Amino acid sequence: MNKTFYYISLGCKVNNYEVSAICDALRKHGYKFDEINPGVVLINTCSVTATADQKSRQHIRKLIKKYPNAISVVMGCYSQGNHEYIAKEIKPNIIIGTSQKANIVSLINKYLETKENIDITEANPRLFCYEELGITSYQENARAYLKIEDGCNNFCSYCVIPYRRGKARSRGKEIIIQEAKQLVAQGYKEIVLTGINVSFYGQDLQNETFTSLVNSLLDIDGLYRLRISSIEDSEIEDGLIELLNRKNLAKHLHIPLQSGSDTVLKRMNRKYTCAQFYEKIQHIKTVCPDVCLTTDVIVGFPDESDEEFNQTYEFIKKCGFNMLHVFPYSPREGTPAAKMKGQISPEVKKMRCLKLIELSNELWDEYTNKFIGKEVEVLIEGYDKEKKANFGHTSNYLEVYIPGEALKPGSIIKTVYKK
C-alpha cells in the first residue's frame, strides 16, 4: 500500500488543529506527507456560510479527480450536515462528520480490507462527547493552536454550527496543560487557544473556568505568549480582563459584535445588549489602554433597516474597535433566520459591507499610527523573499517587517515600528 497522505483543511482554526492532529496520527502509523502521489487524501470541510458549503463541494470533487487512485476521506461540518448528498453524488471512500476523527487510521484500514465505501456520520451531534485527538507537532514554526473546547450552546438564529458541531463541551484541563507544555518544549513561542466557543470552557466541569485555565497556562515556564483566538463579550469575566496585565497574555482580543443595534441583536438571539457590550469594552480599555480589539460584524441580517445599519456603524466607532471582519448575512437552511421575512438584497448587503470595510481601514490606520516610531517586540514567524524581510506580529497584533537576512522563526526581536 502507498502509505502517504495529502490534506486540505477549510474554515476555522479548530479545523486546522484537528487535521494537524490527524496527520500526526497518520505519521505515527508510518504515513508520510506527499502532495504529488498520495495514497490517502483528507478533506476537512466547513459549513459556516453558503459559500463555505460551495467551496467544500468544489474541493472534494477537485481532489477526488486529481488523485483518483487515493483513498478519499471527507470530514467536518459540511459532511456532518450533507453526508447523504456527498455519498450519493460525489462518492468519496470514507465520510465522517464532526466526530470519529480519532478513528481515521482504523477506518482507512477497514476500507483497504473491504474496498467498500464507508459513511459513519452520526445522526445527532448534540449527543457528542469531547473527542480527544491530541497533537504533538504543528506545521507553523513559531505558533501553535491548542484546542480546549468543542461545540456551542448559543444557538444564534443565523448559525448552523451548533447543529453540526454539537453541544459545548470542555477538554480536560490536565490534558490541555500537558499539551501546552509539550508545545513549549518543542520550541513554540506562541500558543493560540481555540475552540468553537472558547469562553464556554469549564461550564461543564467542576471548579473550573476559562479564566482559571488561562491563568494556569500563563504560569507555564517558557511560554512567551498566549493568545485567545475569539471570545464572546457576554462571557468575559472581570478576572480575565485583569489577566491582561500579565506580560505573556497577548494584548489582543477578538470579540464578535455581529450588530450594534439592539433590535437586530434580539432577532439574532445574541446574549447581550449594546449597553452591556459597551460597558465591557470600556472596562477592557481601562485595564489595558493599548489593547487591540477586533470584531466580527454581519450586515444585511433579515429586515435590517438603514437605521439599524447606521446604529451598527456608529456603535462600532463608539466602541473604538481597531479592525472589523465583515460578513454579508448568508441564509443557512435549518436555522430560524433563514425563515425570517425581510431578506435583504445582495446589492444592499454589498453596499453595507463596503461601507464597513472602509471604516475598518480607517480604524486600523488610526490604531497603528499610534505606534509609529515606538519600540515594539516582534515574534518572528517567517521570511518574505520578495521583500527580503522577516515578518511577525507584536503582542497587540501589529504585523511588522524587519529587513535583512533570514532569522530563525521563533526569534524575538525589538525594533522601531513603521508602516
PDB file of C-alpha atoms in Angstrom, residues 200-371:
ATOM      1  CA  PHE A 200     -17.671  28.387  27.443  1.00  0.00           C
ATOM      2  CA  TYR A 201     -14.712  26.433  28.777  1.00  0.00           C
ATOM      3  CA  GLY A 202     -15.246  24.981  32.253  1.00  0.00           C
ATOM      4  CA  GLN A 203     -19.004  25.479  32.462  1.00  0.00           C
ATOM      5  CA  ASP A 204     -19.495  21.712  32.216  1.00  0.00           C
ATOM      6  CA  LEU A 205     -16.641  20.970  34.651  1.00  0.00           C
ATOM      7  CA  GLN A 206     -16.454  21.256  38.415  1.00  0.00           C
ATOM      8  CA  ASN A 207     -14.480  24.166  39.882  1.00  0.00           C
ATOM      9  CA  GLU A 208     -13.086  25.244  36.525  1.00  0.00           C
ATOM     10  CA  THR A 209     -13.460  28.378  34.402  1.00  0.00           C
ATOM     11  CA  PHE A 210     -11.899  29.792  31.275  1.00  0.00           C
ATOM     12  CA  THR A 211     -10.196  32.434  33.404  1.00  0.00           C
ATOM     13  CA  SER A 212      -8.607  29.849  35.706  1.00  0.00           C
ATOM     14  CA  LEU A 213      -7.390  27.848  32.689  1.00  0.00           C
ATOM     15  CA  VAL A 214      -5.790  30.924  31.133  1.00  0.00           C
ATOM     16  CA  ASN A 215      -4.138  31.790  34.439  1.00  0.00           C
ATOM     17  CA  SER A 216      -2.649  28.274  34.703  1.00  0.00           C
ATOM     18  CA  LEU A 217      -1.364  28.372  31.133  1.00  0.00           C
ATOM     19  CA  LEU A 218       0.299  31.744  31.709  1.00  0.00           C
ATOM     20  CA  ASP A 219       2.299  30.134  34.534  1.00  0.00           C
ATOM     21  CA  ILE A 220       3.976  27.608  32.200  1.00  0.00           C
ATOM     22  CA  ASP A 221       7.737  28.163  32.143  1.00  0.00           C
ATOM     23  CA  GLY A 222       8.999  29.231  28.729  1.00  0.00           C
ATOM     24  CA  LEU A 223       5.650  30.261  27.252  1.00  0.00           C
ATOM     25  CA  TYR A 224       6.437  33.568  25.588  1.00  0.00           C
ATOM     26  CA  ARG A 225       2.904  34.414  24.510  1.00  0.00           C
ATOM     27  CA  LEU A 226      -0.627  33.080  24.949  1.00  0.00           C
ATOM     28  CA  ARG A 227      -3.256  34.377  22.541  1.00  0.00           C
ATOM     29  CA  ILE A 228      -7.035  33.970  22.736  1.00  0.00           C
ATOM     30  CA  SER A 229      -8.497  33.366  19.276  1.00  0.00           C
ATOM     31  CA  SER A 230     -12.027  34.700  19.869  1.00  0.00           C
ATOM     32  CA  ILE A 231     -14.217  35.232  22.903  1.00  0.00           C
ATOM     33  CA  GLU A 232     -17.841  36.214  23.498  1.00  0.00           C
ATOM     34  CA  ASP A 233     -18.341  39.553  25.266  1.00  0.00           C
ATOM     35  CA  SER A 234     -21.072  38.127  27.495  1.00  0.00           C
ATOM     36  CA  GLU A 235     -18.655  35.550  28.906  1.00  0.00           C
ATOM     37  CA  ILE A 236     -15.609  37.755  29.579  1.00  0.00           C
ATOM     38  CA  GLU A 237     -15.107  37.717  33.334  1.00  0.00           C
ATOM     39  CA  ASP A 238     -13.544  40.618  35.216  1.00  0.00           C
ATOM     40  CA  GLY A 239     -10.786  38.240  36.326  1.00  0.00           C
ATOM     41  CA  LEU A 240      -9.870  37.526  32.706  1.00  0.00           C
ATOM     42  CA  ILE A 241      -9.646  41.239  31.949  1.00  0.00           C
ATOM     43  CA  GLU A 242      -7.259  41.654  34.874  1.00  0.00           C
ATOM     44  CA  LEU A 243      -5.010  38.960  33.356  1.00  0.00           C
ATOM     45  CA  LEU A 244      -4.252  41.365  30.511  1.00  0.00           C
ATOM     46  CA  ASN A 245      -1.726  42.802  32.960  1.00  0.00           C
ATOM     47  CA  ARG A 246       0.290  39.579  32.624  1.00  0.00           C
ATOM     48  CA  LYS A 247       3.135  40.132  30.161  1.00  0.00           C
ATOM     49  CA  ASN A 248       2.691  36.848  28.285  1.00  0.00           C
ATOM     50  CA  LEU A 249      -1.045  37.235  27.577  1.00  0.00           C
ATOM     51  CA  ALA A 250      -1.415  38.801  24.120  1.00  0.00           C
ATOM     52  CA  LYS A 251      -2.817  42.320  24.209  1.00  0.00           C
ATOM     53  CA  HIS A 252      -5.356  41.460  21.559  1.00  0.00           C
ATOM     54  CA  LEU A 253      -8.938  40.290  21.951  1.00  0.00           C
ATOM     55  CA  HIS A 254     -11.285  39.328  19.143  1.00  0.00           C
ATOM     56  CA  ILE A 255     -14.815  39.910  20.462  1.00  0.00           C
ATOM     57  CA  PRO A 256     -17.653  39.243  17.979  1.00  0.00           C
ATOM     58  CA  LEU A 257     -20.242  42.033  17.969  1.00  0.00           C
ATOM     59  CA  GLN A 258     -22.354  40.962  14.927  1.00  0.00           C
ATOM     60  CA  SER A 259     -24.595  44.038  15.212  1.00  0.00           C
ATOM     61  CA  GLY A 260     -24.635  47.358  17.010  1.00  0.00           C
ATOM     62  CA  SER A 261     -28.419  47.538  17.008  1.00  0.00           C
ATOM     63  CA  ASP A 262     -30.372  46.124  19.963  1.00  0.00           C
ATOM     64  CA  THR A 263     -33.319  45.172  17.764  1.00  0.00           C
ATOM     65  CA  VAL A 264     -31.086  43.219  15.371  1.00  0.00           C
ATOM     66  CA  LEU A 265     -29.225  41.579  18.275  1.00  0.00           C
ATOM     67  CA  LYS A 266     -32.572  40.369  19.624  1.00  0.00           C
ATOM     68  CA  ARG A 267     -33.520  38.869  16.239  1.00  0.00           C
ATOM     69  CA  MET A 268     -30.078  37.248  16.128  1.00  0.00           C
ATOM     70  CA  ASN A 269     -30.642  35.712  19.591  1.00  0.00           C
ATOM     71  CA  ARG A 270     -27.406  37.219  20.863  1.00  0.00           C
ATOM     72  CA  LYS A 271     -26.988  37.215  24.642  1.00  0.00           C
ATOM     73  CA  TYR A 272     -26.288  40.905  25.353  1.00  0.00           C
ATOM     74  CA  THR A 273     -27.427  44.453  24.675  1.00  0.00           C
ATOM     75  CA  CYS A 274     -25.330  47.220  23.178  1.00  0.00           C
ATOM     76  CA  ALA A 275     -25.115  48.907  26.580  1.00  0.00           C
ATOM     77  CA  GLN A 276     -23.746  45.732  28.217  1.00  0.00           C
ATOM     78  CA  PHE A 277     -21.292  45.220  25.372  1.00  0.00           C
ATOM     79  CA  TYR A 278     -20.033  48.809  25.545  1.00  0.00           C
ATOM     80  CA  GLU A 279     -19.545  48.633  29.332  1.00  0.00           C
ATOM     81  CA  LYS A 280     -17.350  45.527  28.943  1.00  0.00           C
ATOM     82  CA  ILE A 281     -15.273  47.137  26.173  1.00  0.00           C
ATOM     83  CA  GLN A 282     -14.667  50.217  28.316  1.00  0.00           C
ATOM     84  CA  HIS A 283     -13.541  48.045  31.233  1.00  0.00           C
ATOM     85  CA  ILE A 284     -11.050  46.243  28.987  1.00  0.00           C
ATOM     86  CA  LYS A 285      -9.627  49.526  27.679  1.00  0.00           C
ATOM     87  CA  THR A 286      -9.312  50.916  31.211  1.00  0.00           C
ATOM     88  CA  VAL A 287      -7.239  47.925  32.320  1.00  0.00           C
ATOM     89  CA  CYS A 288      -5.208  47.716  29.089  1.00  0.00           C
ATOM     90  CA  PRO A 289      -5.249  51.010  27.138  1.00  0.00           C
ATOM     91  CA  ASP A 290      -3.137  49.753  24.207  1.00  0.00           C
ATOM     92  CA  VAL A 291      -5.156  46.563  23.692  1.00  0.00           C
ATOM     93  CA  CYS A 292      -6.085  45.745  20.098  1.00  0.00           C
ATOM     94  CA  LEU A 293      -9.802  44.992  19.804  1.00  0.00           C
ATOM     95  CA  THR A 294     -11.111  43.319  16.672  1.00  0.00           C
ATOM     96  CA  THR A 295     -14.603  42.059  15.936  1.00  0.00           C
ATOM     97  CA  ASP A 296     -16.997  40.308  13.562  1.00  0.00           C
ATOM     98  CA  VAL A 297     -19.986  42.097  12.046  1.00  0.00           C
ATOM     99  CA  ILE A 298     -22.826  40.621   9.997  1.00  0.00           C
ATOM    100  CA  VAL A 299     -24.549  43.005   7.578  1.00  0.00           C
ATOM    101  CA  GLY A 300     -27.860  42.519   5.829  1.00  0.00           C
ATOM    102  CA  PHE A 301     -29.453  40.378   8.526  1.00  0.00           C
ATOM    103  CA  PRO A 302     -33.158  39.815   7.735  1.00  0.00           C
ATOM    104  CA  ASP A 303     -35.182  43.014   7.976  1.00  0.00           C
ATOM    105  CA  GLU A 304     -32.118  45.130   8.845  1.00  0.00           C
ATOM    106  CA  SER A 305     -33.219  48.686   8.115  1.00  0.00           C
ATOM    107  CA  ASP A 306     -31.000  51.577   7.106  1.00  0.00           C
ATOM    108  CA  GLU A 307     -31.488  52.964  10.607  1.00  0.00           C
ATOM    109  CA  GLU A 308     -30.366  49.701  12.232  1.00  0.00           C
ATOM    110  CA  PHE A 309     -27.320  49.513   9.988  1.00  0.00           C
ATOM    111  CA  ASN A 310     -26.420  53.113  10.829  1.00  0.00           C
ATOM    112  CA  GLN A 311     -26.781  52.269  14.524  1.00  0.00           C
ATOM    113  CA  THR A 312     -24.211  49.498  13.990  1.00  0.00           C
ATOM    114  CA  TYR A 313     -21.878  51.851  12.116  1.00  0.00           C
ATOM    115  CA  GLU A 314     -21.991  54.464  14.878  1.00  0.00           C
ATOM    116  CA  PHE A 315     -21.730  51.898  17.691  1.00  0.00           C
ATOM    117  CA  ILE A 316     -18.547  50.442  16.177  1.00  0.00           C
ATOM    118  CA  LYS A 317     -16.992  53.916  16.229  1.00  0.00           C
ATOM    119  CA  LYS A 318     -18.225  54.489  19.789  1.00  0.00           C
ATOM    120  CA  CYS A 319     -16.632  51.244  20.991  1.00  0.00           C
ATOM    121  CA  GLY A 320     -13.365  52.151  19.284  1.00  0.00           C
ATOM    122  CA  PHE A 321     -12.717  48.826  17.600  1.00  0.00           C
ATOM    123  CA  ASN A 322      -9.452  48.642  15.690  1.00  0.00           C
ATOM    124  CA  MET A 323     -10.374  46.209  12.915  1.00  0.00           C
ATOM    125  CA  LEU A 324     -13.556  44.614  11.582  1.00  0.00           C
ATOM    126  CA  HIS A 325     -14.202  41.266   9.929  1.00  0.00           C
ATOM    127  CA  VAL A 326     -17.296  41.980   7.839  1.00  0.00           C
ATOM    128  CA  PHE A 327     -19.649  39.271   6.556  1.00  0.00           C
ATOM    129  CA  PRO A 328     -22.819  39.576   4.479  1.00  0.00           C
ATOM    130  CA  TYR A 329     -25.616  37.560   6.047  1.00  0.00           C
ATOM    131  CA  SER A 330     -25.861  34.109   4.476  1.00  0.00           C
ATOM    132  CA  PRO A 331     -29.126  32.119   4.975  1.00  0.00           C
ATOM    133  CA  ARG A 332     -28.430  28.665   6.405  1.00  0.00           C
ATOM    134  CA  GLU A 333     -31.075  26.026   5.885  1.00  0.00           C
ATOM    135  CA  GLY A 334     -32.495  24.793   9.179  1.00  0.00           C
ATOM    136  CA  THR A 335     -31.828  27.993  11.132  1.00  0.00           C
ATOM    137  CA  PRO A 336     -34.592  30.361  12.351  1.00  0.00           C
ATOM    138  CA  ALA A 337     -33.144  33.336  10.456  1.00  0.00           C
ATOM    139  CA  ALA A 338     -33.481  31.564   7.113  1.00  0.00           C
ATOM    140  CA  LYS A 339     -37.266  31.605   7.579  1.00  0.00           C
ATOM    141  CA  MET A 340     -37.477  35.258   8.618  1.00  0.00           C
ATOM    142  CA  LYS A 341     -39.227  37.788   6.436  1.00  0.00           C
ATOM    143  CA  GLY A 342     -37.424  40.794   5.014  1.00  0.00           C
ATOM    144  CA  GLN A 343     -34.403  39.086   3.437  1.00  0.00           C
ATOM    145  CA  ILE A 344     -32.018  41.815   2.256  1.00  0.00           C
ATOM    146  CA  SER A 345     -30.941  42.050  -1.394  1.00  0.00           C
ATOM    147  CA  PRO A 346     -27.347  41.189  -2.375  1.00  0.00           C
ATOM    148  CA  GLU A 347     -26.862  44.737  -3.680  1.00  0.00           C
ATOM    149  CA  VAL A 348     -27.720  46.304  -0.312  1.00  0.00           C
ATOM    150  CA  LYS A 349     -25.528  43.788   1.532  1.00  0.00           C
ATOM    151  CA  LYS A 350     -22.601  44.603  -0.749  1.00  0.00           C
ATOM    152  CA  MET A 351     -23.024  48.351  -0.245  1.00  0.00           C
ATOM    153  CA  ARG A 352     -23.150  47.976   3.532  1.00  0.00           C
ATOM    154  CA  CYS A 353     -20.148  45.631   3.540  1.00  0.00           C
ATOM    155  CA  LEU A 354     -18.069  48.123   1.578  1.00  0.00           C
ATOM    156  CA  LYS A 355     -19.005  50.929   3.966  1.00  0.00           C
ATOM    157  CA  LEU A 356     -17.883  48.892   6.990  1.00  0.00           C
ATOM    158  CA  ILE A 357     -14.704  47.699   5.285  1.00  0.00           C
ATOM    159  CA  GLU A 358     -13.836  51.336   4.594  1.00  0.00           C
ATOM    160  CA  LEU A 359     -14.475  52.127   8.269  1.00  0.00           C
ATOM    161  CA  SER A 360     -12.294  49.181   9.292  1.00  0.00           C
ATOM    162  CA  ASN A 361      -9.395  50.503   7.207  1.00  0.00           C
ATOM    163  CA  GLU A 362      -9.758  53.920   8.854  1.00  0.00           C
ATOM    164  CA  LEU A 363      -9.865  52.402  12.348  1.00  0.00           C
ATOM    165  CA  TRP A 364      -6.796  50.251  11.675  1.00  0.00           C
ATOM    166  CA  ASP A 365      -4.811  53.206  10.345  1.00  0.00           C
ATOM    167  CA  GLU A 366      -5.782  55.259  13.385  1.00  0.00           C
ATOM    168  CA  TYR A 367      -4.689  52.477  15.740  1.00  0.00           C
ATOM    169  CA  THR A 368      -1.405  51.567  14.056  1.00  0.00           C
ATOM    170  CA  ASN A 369      -0.373  55.206  13.614  1.00  0.00           C
ATOM    171  CA  LYS A 370      -0.162  55.494  17.422  1.00  0.00           C
ATOM    172  CA  PHE A 371       2.799  53.107  17.449  1.00  0.00           C
TER     173      PHE A 371
END
